[in-house]
Amino acid sequence: MQLELKMEQGTLVVRPAGELDLGIAEDFRNALDEVLDQGAVKNLIFNLSRVTFIDSSGLGVMLGRYKRITRTGGQVAVIGPQPQVRRILELSGLFQIMNEFRNEEEALAKIS
Amino acid sequence: MQLINQMKVEFLSIPANVAFARVAVASFASQLDYTLSDMEEIKVAVSEAVSNAIIHGYENASDKFVRVVASLTKNALQISVEDDGRGIEDIKQALQPAFSTNPERMGLGFVFMQSFMDSFQVDSAPGCGTRVKMVKKVSTLVEQGSQVSPEH
Ligand SMILES: Nc1ncnc2c1ncn2[C@@H]1O[C@H](COP(=O)(O)OP(=O)(O)OP(=O)(O)O)[C@@H](O)[C@H]1O
Ligand SMILES: [Mg+2]
């Protein structure tokens, strides 16, 4: 899968691209957990602007990382979901627990 | 309703085939006049049913087969997704939102299938596999050509 990861002042910025389904769920989860295991990540930002499809497997990976981050007092933010992805996030109730921001800068300023 | 077209595919129970299945069904369905958002909903529903067959039905074994049948009538698509896996003990419980037998999962698959499709049915028994049948109608709210042209 296509995935960019960037650390900014204790916040891990995650930029996946393409379709977040069962086909990539394991790679996605492992890539994130590898960084989280190092213990330096406080908050997480999911930039979904290049994600064209998501289903319960992609959501499951996001929610699992949310649980890890919030256990240590961190926050998780979402940026830029395309309309079809936004609908799935809304239906799943994910926006009730993750704040959405207009862009990465705004998210970094608000949660760091 | 009279059938105008039908497709049957069978593929190995590997994660990469989830994308294959949803794209195959969506492209077959494009013979009818679905909106873009209908197409997205069809893709999510197929994705969920096929993922469930692989994850729960076959417990991630990669040497089993999932069957998908898509049938078109003039104004609807019927999709059937079948596995010969372990089956569901309590269907009513499985259909409850947020119910999952896997602690890592959220129990959203059936919720998406039910909210995105016009009808939905699960047939399953322990040891006898599972079949999910779903129907998506073409929405006919806006009749084409019925728009009134502006007066000058
Ligand atoms: N094909 C199947 N074979 C056996 N059990 C199934 C099958 N499909 C669903 N189930 C059972 O029904 C439950 C609910 O399914 P559902 O798709 O709603 O949630 P989930 O798959 O557990 O989680 P999510 O879809 O959010 O990843 C599953 O946890 C599983 O126990
Ligand atoms: Mg599921």
PDB file of N, CA and C and ligand atoms in Angstrom, chain A residues 56, chain B residues 48 51-52 55-56 105 107-110 113, ligand 2:
ATOM      1  N   SER A  56     -15.080  -1.485   6.645  1.00  0.00           N
ATOM      2  CA  SER A  56     -14.898  -1.753   8.072  1.00  0.00           C
ATOM      3  C   SER A  56     -13.482  -2.217   8.416  1.00  0.00           C
TER       4      SER A  56
ATOM      5  N   GLU B  48     -17.931  -5.708   2.297  1.00  0.00           N
ATOM      6  CA  GLU B  48     -18.226  -6.208   3.647  1.00  0.00           C
ATOM      7  C   GLU B  48     -18.603  -7.693   3.624  1.00  0.00           C
ATOM      8  N   SER B  51     -15.487  -9.764   2.694  1.00  0.00           N
ATOM      9  CA  SER B  51     -14.539  -9.750   3.822  1.00  0.00           C
ATOM     10  C   SER B  51     -15.014 -10.691   4.923  1.00  0.00           C
ATOM     11  N   ASN B  52     -16.308 -10.651   5.222  1.00  0.00           N
ATOM     12  CA  ASN B  52     -16.850 -11.537   6.252  1.00  0.00           C
ATOM     13  C   ASN B  52     -16.663 -13.010   5.893  1.00  0.00           C
ATOM     14  N   ILE B  55     -12.868 -13.656   6.509  1.00  0.00           N
ATOM     15  CA  ILE B  55     -12.410 -13.518   7.896  1.00  0.00           C
ATOM     16  C   ILE B  55     -13.140 -14.488   8.830  1.00  0.00           C
ATOM     17  N   HIS B  56     -14.472 -14.466   8.744  1.00  0.00           N
ATOM     18  CA  HIS B  56     -15.261 -15.249   9.704  1.00  0.00           C
ATOM     19  C   HIS B  56     -15.602 -16.632   9.146  1.00  0.00           C
ATOM     20  N   ARG B 105     -12.499  -6.206  15.904  1.00  0.00           N
ATOM     21  CA  ARG B 105     -13.421  -5.646  14.907  1.00  0.00           C
ATOM     22  C   ARG B 105     -14.571  -4.897  15.566  1.00  0.00           C
ATOM     23  N   GLY B 107     -17.932  -4.689  14.326  1.00  0.00           N
ATOM     24  CA  GLY B 107     -19.304  -5.122  14.088  1.00  0.00           C
ATOM     25  C   GLY B 107     -20.093  -4.143  13.243  1.00  0.00           C
ATOM     26  N   LEU B 108     -19.445  -3.615  12.196  1.00  0.00           N
ATOM     27  CA  LEU B 108     -20.091  -2.628  11.327  1.00  0.00           C
ATOM     28  C   LEU B 108     -20.499  -3.183   9.967  1.00  0.00           C
ATOM     29  N   GLY B 109     -19.951  -4.321   9.599  1.00  0.00           N
ATOM     30  CA  GLY B 109     -20.189  -4.865   8.258  1.00  0.00           C
ATOM     31  C   GLY B 109     -21.663  -5.006   7.920  1.00  0.00           C
ATOM     32  N   PHE B 110     -22.402  -5.698   8.773  1.00  0.00           N
ATOM     33  CA  PHE B 110     -23.840  -5.897   8.519  1.00  0.00           C
ATOM     34  C   PHE B 110     -24.603  -4.570   8.589  1.00  0.00           C
ATOM     35  N   MET B 113     -24.129  -3.008   5.170  1.00  0.00           N
ATOM     36  CA  MET B 113     -24.911  -3.728   4.148  1.00  0.00           C
ATOM     37  C   MET B 113     -26.384  -3.363   4.265  1.00  0.00           C
TER      38      MET B 113
HETATM   39 MG    MG C   2     -17.531  -7.657   8.897  1.00  0.00          MG
END
